[in-house]
Short mmCIF file of C-alpha atoms in Angstrom, two decimals:
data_model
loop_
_atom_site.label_atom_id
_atom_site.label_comp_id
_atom_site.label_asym_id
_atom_site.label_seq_id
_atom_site.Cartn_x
_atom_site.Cartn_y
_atom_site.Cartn_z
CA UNK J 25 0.00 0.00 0.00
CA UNK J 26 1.28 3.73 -0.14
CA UNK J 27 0.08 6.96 0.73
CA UNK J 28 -2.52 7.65 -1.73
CA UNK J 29 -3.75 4.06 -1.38
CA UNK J 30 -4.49 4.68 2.41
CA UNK J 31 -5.86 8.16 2.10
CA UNK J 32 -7.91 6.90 -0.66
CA UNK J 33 -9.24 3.71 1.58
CA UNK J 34 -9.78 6.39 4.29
CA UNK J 35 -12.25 8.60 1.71
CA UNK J 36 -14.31 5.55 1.30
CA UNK J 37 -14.53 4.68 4.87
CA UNK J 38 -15.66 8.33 5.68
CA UNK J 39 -18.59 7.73 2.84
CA UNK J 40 -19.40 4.64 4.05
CA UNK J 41 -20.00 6.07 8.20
CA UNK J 42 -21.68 9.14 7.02
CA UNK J 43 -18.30 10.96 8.07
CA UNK J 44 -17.64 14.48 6.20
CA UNK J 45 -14.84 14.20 3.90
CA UNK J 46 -11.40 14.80 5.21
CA UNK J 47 -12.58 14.43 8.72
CA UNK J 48 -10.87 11.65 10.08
CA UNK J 49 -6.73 12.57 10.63
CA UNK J 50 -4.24 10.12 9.20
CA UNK J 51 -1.36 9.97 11.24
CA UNK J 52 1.55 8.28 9.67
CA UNK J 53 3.55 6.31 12.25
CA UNK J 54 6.78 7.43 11.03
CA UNK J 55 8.52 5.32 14.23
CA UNK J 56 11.59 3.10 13.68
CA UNK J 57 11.44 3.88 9.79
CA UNK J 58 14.65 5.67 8.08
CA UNK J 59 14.36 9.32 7.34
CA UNK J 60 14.67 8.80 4.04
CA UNK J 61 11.07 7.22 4.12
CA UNK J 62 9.70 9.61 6.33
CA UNK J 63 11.19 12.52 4.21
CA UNK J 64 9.22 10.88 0.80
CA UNK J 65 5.96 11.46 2.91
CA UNK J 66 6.48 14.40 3.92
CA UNK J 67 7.08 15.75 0.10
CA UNK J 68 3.77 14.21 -0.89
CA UNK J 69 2.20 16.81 1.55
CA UNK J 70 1.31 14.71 4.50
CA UNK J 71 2.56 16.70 7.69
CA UNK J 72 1.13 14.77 10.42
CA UNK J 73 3.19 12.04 12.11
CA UNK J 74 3.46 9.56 14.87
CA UNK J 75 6.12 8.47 17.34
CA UNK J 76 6.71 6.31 20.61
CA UNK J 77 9.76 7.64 22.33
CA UNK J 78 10.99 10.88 23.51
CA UNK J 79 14.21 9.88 22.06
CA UNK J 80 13.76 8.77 18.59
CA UNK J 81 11.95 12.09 17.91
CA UNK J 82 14.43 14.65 19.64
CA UNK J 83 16.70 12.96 16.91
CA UNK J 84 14.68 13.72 13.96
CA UNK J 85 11.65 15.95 14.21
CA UNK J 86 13.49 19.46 14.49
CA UNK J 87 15.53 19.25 11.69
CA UNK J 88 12.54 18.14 9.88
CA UNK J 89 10.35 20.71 11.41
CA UNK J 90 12.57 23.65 10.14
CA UNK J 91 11.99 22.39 6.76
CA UNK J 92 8.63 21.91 6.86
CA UNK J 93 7.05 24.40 9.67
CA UNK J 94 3.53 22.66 8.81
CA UNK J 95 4.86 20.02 10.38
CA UNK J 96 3.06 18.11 13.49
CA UNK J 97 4.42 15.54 15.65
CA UNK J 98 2.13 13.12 17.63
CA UNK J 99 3.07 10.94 21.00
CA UNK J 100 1.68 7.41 20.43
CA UNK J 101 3.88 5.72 22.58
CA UNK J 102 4.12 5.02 26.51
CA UNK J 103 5.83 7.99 28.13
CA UNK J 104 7.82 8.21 31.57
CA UNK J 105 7.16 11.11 33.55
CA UNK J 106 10.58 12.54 34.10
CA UNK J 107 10.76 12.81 30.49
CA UNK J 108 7.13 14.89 30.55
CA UNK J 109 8.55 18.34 30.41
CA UNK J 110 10.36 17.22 27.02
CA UNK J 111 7.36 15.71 25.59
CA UNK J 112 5.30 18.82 26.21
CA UNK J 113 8.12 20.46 24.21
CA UNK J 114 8.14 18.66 21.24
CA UNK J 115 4.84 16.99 20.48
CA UNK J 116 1.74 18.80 19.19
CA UNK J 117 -0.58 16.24 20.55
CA UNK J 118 -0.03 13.39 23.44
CA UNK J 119 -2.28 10.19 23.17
CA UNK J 120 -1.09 8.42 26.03
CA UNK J 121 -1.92 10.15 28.76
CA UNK J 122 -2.88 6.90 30.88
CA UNK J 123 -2.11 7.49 34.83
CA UNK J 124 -2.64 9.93 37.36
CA UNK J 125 1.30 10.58 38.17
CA UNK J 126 1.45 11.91 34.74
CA UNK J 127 -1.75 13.84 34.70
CA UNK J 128 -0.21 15.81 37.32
CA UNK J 129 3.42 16.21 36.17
CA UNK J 130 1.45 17.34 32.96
CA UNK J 131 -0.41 19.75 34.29
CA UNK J 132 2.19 21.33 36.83
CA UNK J 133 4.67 21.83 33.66
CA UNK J 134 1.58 23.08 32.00
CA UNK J 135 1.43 25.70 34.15
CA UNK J 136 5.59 25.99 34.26
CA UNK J 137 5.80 26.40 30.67
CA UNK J 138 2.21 28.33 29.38
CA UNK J 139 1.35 25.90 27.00
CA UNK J 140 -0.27 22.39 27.22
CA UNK J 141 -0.26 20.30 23.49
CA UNK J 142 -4.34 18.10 23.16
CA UNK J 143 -4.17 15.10 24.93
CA UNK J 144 -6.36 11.46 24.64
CA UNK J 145 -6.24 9.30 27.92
CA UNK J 146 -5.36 5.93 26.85
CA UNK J 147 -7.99 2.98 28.27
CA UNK J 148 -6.54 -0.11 28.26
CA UNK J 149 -9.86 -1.93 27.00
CA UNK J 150 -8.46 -5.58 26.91
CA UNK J 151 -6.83 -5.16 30.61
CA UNK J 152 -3.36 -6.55 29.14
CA UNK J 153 -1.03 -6.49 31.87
CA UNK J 154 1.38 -5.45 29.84
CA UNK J 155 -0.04 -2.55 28.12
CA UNK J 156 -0.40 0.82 29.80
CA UNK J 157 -3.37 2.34 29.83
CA UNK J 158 -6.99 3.27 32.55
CA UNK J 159 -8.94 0.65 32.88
CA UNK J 160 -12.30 1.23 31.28
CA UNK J 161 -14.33 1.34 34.92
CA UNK J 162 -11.84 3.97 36.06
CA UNK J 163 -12.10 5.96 32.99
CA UNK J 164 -14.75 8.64 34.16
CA UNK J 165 -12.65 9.38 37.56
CA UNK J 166 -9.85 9.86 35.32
CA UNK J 167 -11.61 12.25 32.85
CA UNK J 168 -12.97 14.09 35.65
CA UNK J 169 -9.59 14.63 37.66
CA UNK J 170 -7.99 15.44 34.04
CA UNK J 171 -10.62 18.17 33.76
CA UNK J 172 -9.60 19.39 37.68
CA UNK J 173 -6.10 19.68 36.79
CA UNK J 174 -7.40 22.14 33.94
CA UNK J 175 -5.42 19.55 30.85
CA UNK J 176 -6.58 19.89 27.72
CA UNK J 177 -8.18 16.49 27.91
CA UNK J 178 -10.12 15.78 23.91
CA UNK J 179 -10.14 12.08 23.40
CA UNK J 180 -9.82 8.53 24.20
CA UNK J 181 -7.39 6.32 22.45
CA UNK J 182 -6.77 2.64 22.44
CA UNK J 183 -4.79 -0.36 21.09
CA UNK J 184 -7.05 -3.49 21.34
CA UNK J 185 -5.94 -7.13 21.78
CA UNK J 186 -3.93 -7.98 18.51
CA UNK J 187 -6.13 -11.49 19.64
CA UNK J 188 -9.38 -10.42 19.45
CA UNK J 189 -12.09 -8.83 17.34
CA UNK J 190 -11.00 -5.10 17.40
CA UNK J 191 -14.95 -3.53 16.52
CA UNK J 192 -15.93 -4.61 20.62
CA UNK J 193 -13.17 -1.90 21.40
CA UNK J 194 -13.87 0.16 19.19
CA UNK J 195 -17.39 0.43 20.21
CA UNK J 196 -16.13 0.51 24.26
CA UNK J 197 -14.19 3.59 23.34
CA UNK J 198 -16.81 5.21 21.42
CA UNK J 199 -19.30 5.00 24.17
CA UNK J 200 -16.83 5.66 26.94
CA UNK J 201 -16.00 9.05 25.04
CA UNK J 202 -19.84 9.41 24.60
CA UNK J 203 -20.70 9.24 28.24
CA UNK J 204 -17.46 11.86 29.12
CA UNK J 205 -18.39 14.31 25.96
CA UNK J 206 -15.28 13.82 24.39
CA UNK J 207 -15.49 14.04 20.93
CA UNK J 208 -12.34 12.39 19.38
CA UNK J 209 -11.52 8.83 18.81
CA UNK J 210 -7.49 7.85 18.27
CA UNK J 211 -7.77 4.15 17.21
CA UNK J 212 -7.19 2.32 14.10
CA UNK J 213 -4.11 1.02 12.65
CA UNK J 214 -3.01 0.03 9.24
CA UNK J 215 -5.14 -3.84 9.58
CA UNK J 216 -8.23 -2.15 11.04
CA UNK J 217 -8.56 1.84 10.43
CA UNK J 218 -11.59 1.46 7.83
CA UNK J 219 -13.38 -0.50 10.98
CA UNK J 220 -12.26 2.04 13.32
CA UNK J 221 -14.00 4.96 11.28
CA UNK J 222 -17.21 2.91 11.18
CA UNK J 223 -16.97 3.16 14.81
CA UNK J 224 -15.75 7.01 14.92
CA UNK J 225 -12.84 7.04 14.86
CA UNK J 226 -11.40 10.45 14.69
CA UNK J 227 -7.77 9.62 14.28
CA UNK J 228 -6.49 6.99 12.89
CA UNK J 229 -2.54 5.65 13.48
CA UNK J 230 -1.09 3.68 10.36
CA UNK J 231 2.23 2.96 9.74
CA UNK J 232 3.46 0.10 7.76
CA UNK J 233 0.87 0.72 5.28
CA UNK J 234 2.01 3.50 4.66
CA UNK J 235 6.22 3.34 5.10
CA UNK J 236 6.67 -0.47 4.61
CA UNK J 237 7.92 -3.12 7.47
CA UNK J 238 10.29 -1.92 9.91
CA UNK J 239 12.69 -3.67 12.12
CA UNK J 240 11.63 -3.99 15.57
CA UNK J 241 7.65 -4.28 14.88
CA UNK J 242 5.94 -3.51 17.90
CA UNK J 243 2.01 -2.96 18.37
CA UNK J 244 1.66 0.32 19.13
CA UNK J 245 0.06 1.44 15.65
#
C-alpha cells in the first residue's frame, strides 16, 4: 500500500459512516522507519506524524520541522514522567496520557511552561497487563480529575488485543467518550482503520501501510 492508497481507503470509509470528507486525521507512524522514508511522505504533503519515544523524535523531528514548519508531531507511545517536560516540548498532541502521576506532572509543567499540546487518555480496554493504559471502569474518575487539573483532555485512544475482534473496542471507546463528551476517537491502525472509522474514529494511526515493514515491529500502531 502507499500513501494515496491509504488516504484513498480512508475517503471511502468516511462515505461509508456518514463521516464528512477529510474528517478523520491520518497519522503516519513514522517510528523506527529511516528518514529517508519519512522525508518521501512528507514531500507528498502529509505533515502529520506519529512516534513512541521521547528519544527517537528529539533525533529527527526538528531538523525536519525547520523544513517543513507545517509540520506536526504526535506521541503514540508510553511515556515516563521525568521525560514529561520534554514531551510537552516537542509533540503537538499526546495520546497516552494513561495514569494519574502523569496527569499531574502534565499539568504542573503546564502551568511551568504556558502551553499544554491536546491530549487522549489511553484505556486499556483488553486489561493486558502489559499494556499501559486506565482501565475502562476507572475511565470517568480519570476524565474528571484530568478536567480538575485544567489539561486539555479531547479524546480517548486505544490499542485493542492484537487477539481479538478489534470492533468490541472500538465500540467501548466510542461509548466511553460518549458518556465523558469527548469528541475524538485515536484508534485504528493500518489492519483495522476502515473498521475504526465505522466506529468514529477520529484519528487513525497507520504505519506500515504506509512506510513499509520496519525492524523492531511492535504494536503500538
Amino acid at each position: 500500500m502507499s500513501l494515496i492508497q491509504v488516504s484513498a481507503e480512508i475517503s471511502l470509509a468516511e462515505q461509508a459512516s456518514g463521516c464528512a470528507e477529510g474528517s478523520v486525521e491520518l497519522i503516519a507512524v513514522s517510528k523506527v522507519q529511516p528518514n529517508e522514508r519519512v522525508l518521501a511522505v512528507l514531500n507528498q504533503g502529509h505533515h502529520v506524524f506519529g512516534e513512541n519515544r521521547v528519544q527517537e523524535a528529539e533525533g529527527k523531528w526538528p531538523e525536519f520541522k525547520s523544513d517543513f514548519p507545517d509540520a506536526r508531531v504526535h506521541l503514540l507511545g508510553p511515556l515516563q514522567s521525568n521525560k514529561a517536560r520534554a514531551a510537552l516540548q516537542l509533540f503537538d498532541c499526546i495520546h497516552t496520557l494513561d495514569r494519574p502521576k502523569l496527569a499531574a506532572a502534565f499539568a504542573r509543567l503546564a502551568q511551568e511552561l504556558g502551553h499544554c499540546p491536546p491530549m487522549f487518555a489511553q484505556v486499556n480496554t483488553g486489561l493486558e497487563d502489559q499494556k499501559a493504559g486506565i482501565a475502562p471502569e476507572a475511565v470517568d474518575s480519570f476524565v474528571a480529575d484530568c478536567r480538575a487539573l485544567d489539561l486539555p483532555l479531547v479524546g480517548l485512544m486505544c490499542i485493542p488485543p492484537v487477539d481479538e475482534e478489534a470492533s468490541m473496542h472500538f465500540a467501548l471507546l466510542a461509548k466511553l467518550a460518549k458518556r465523558n463528551d469527548l469528541a475524538q476517537l485515536s484508534m485504528g491502525m493500518s489492519g483495522d482503520f476502515a473498521k475504526a472509522i465505522a466506529f468514529g474514529a477520529t484519528h487513525v494511526r497507520v504505519g506500515s501501510a504506509i512506510f513499509g515493514a520496519r525492524v523492531p515491529a511492535t504494536p503500538s500502531e
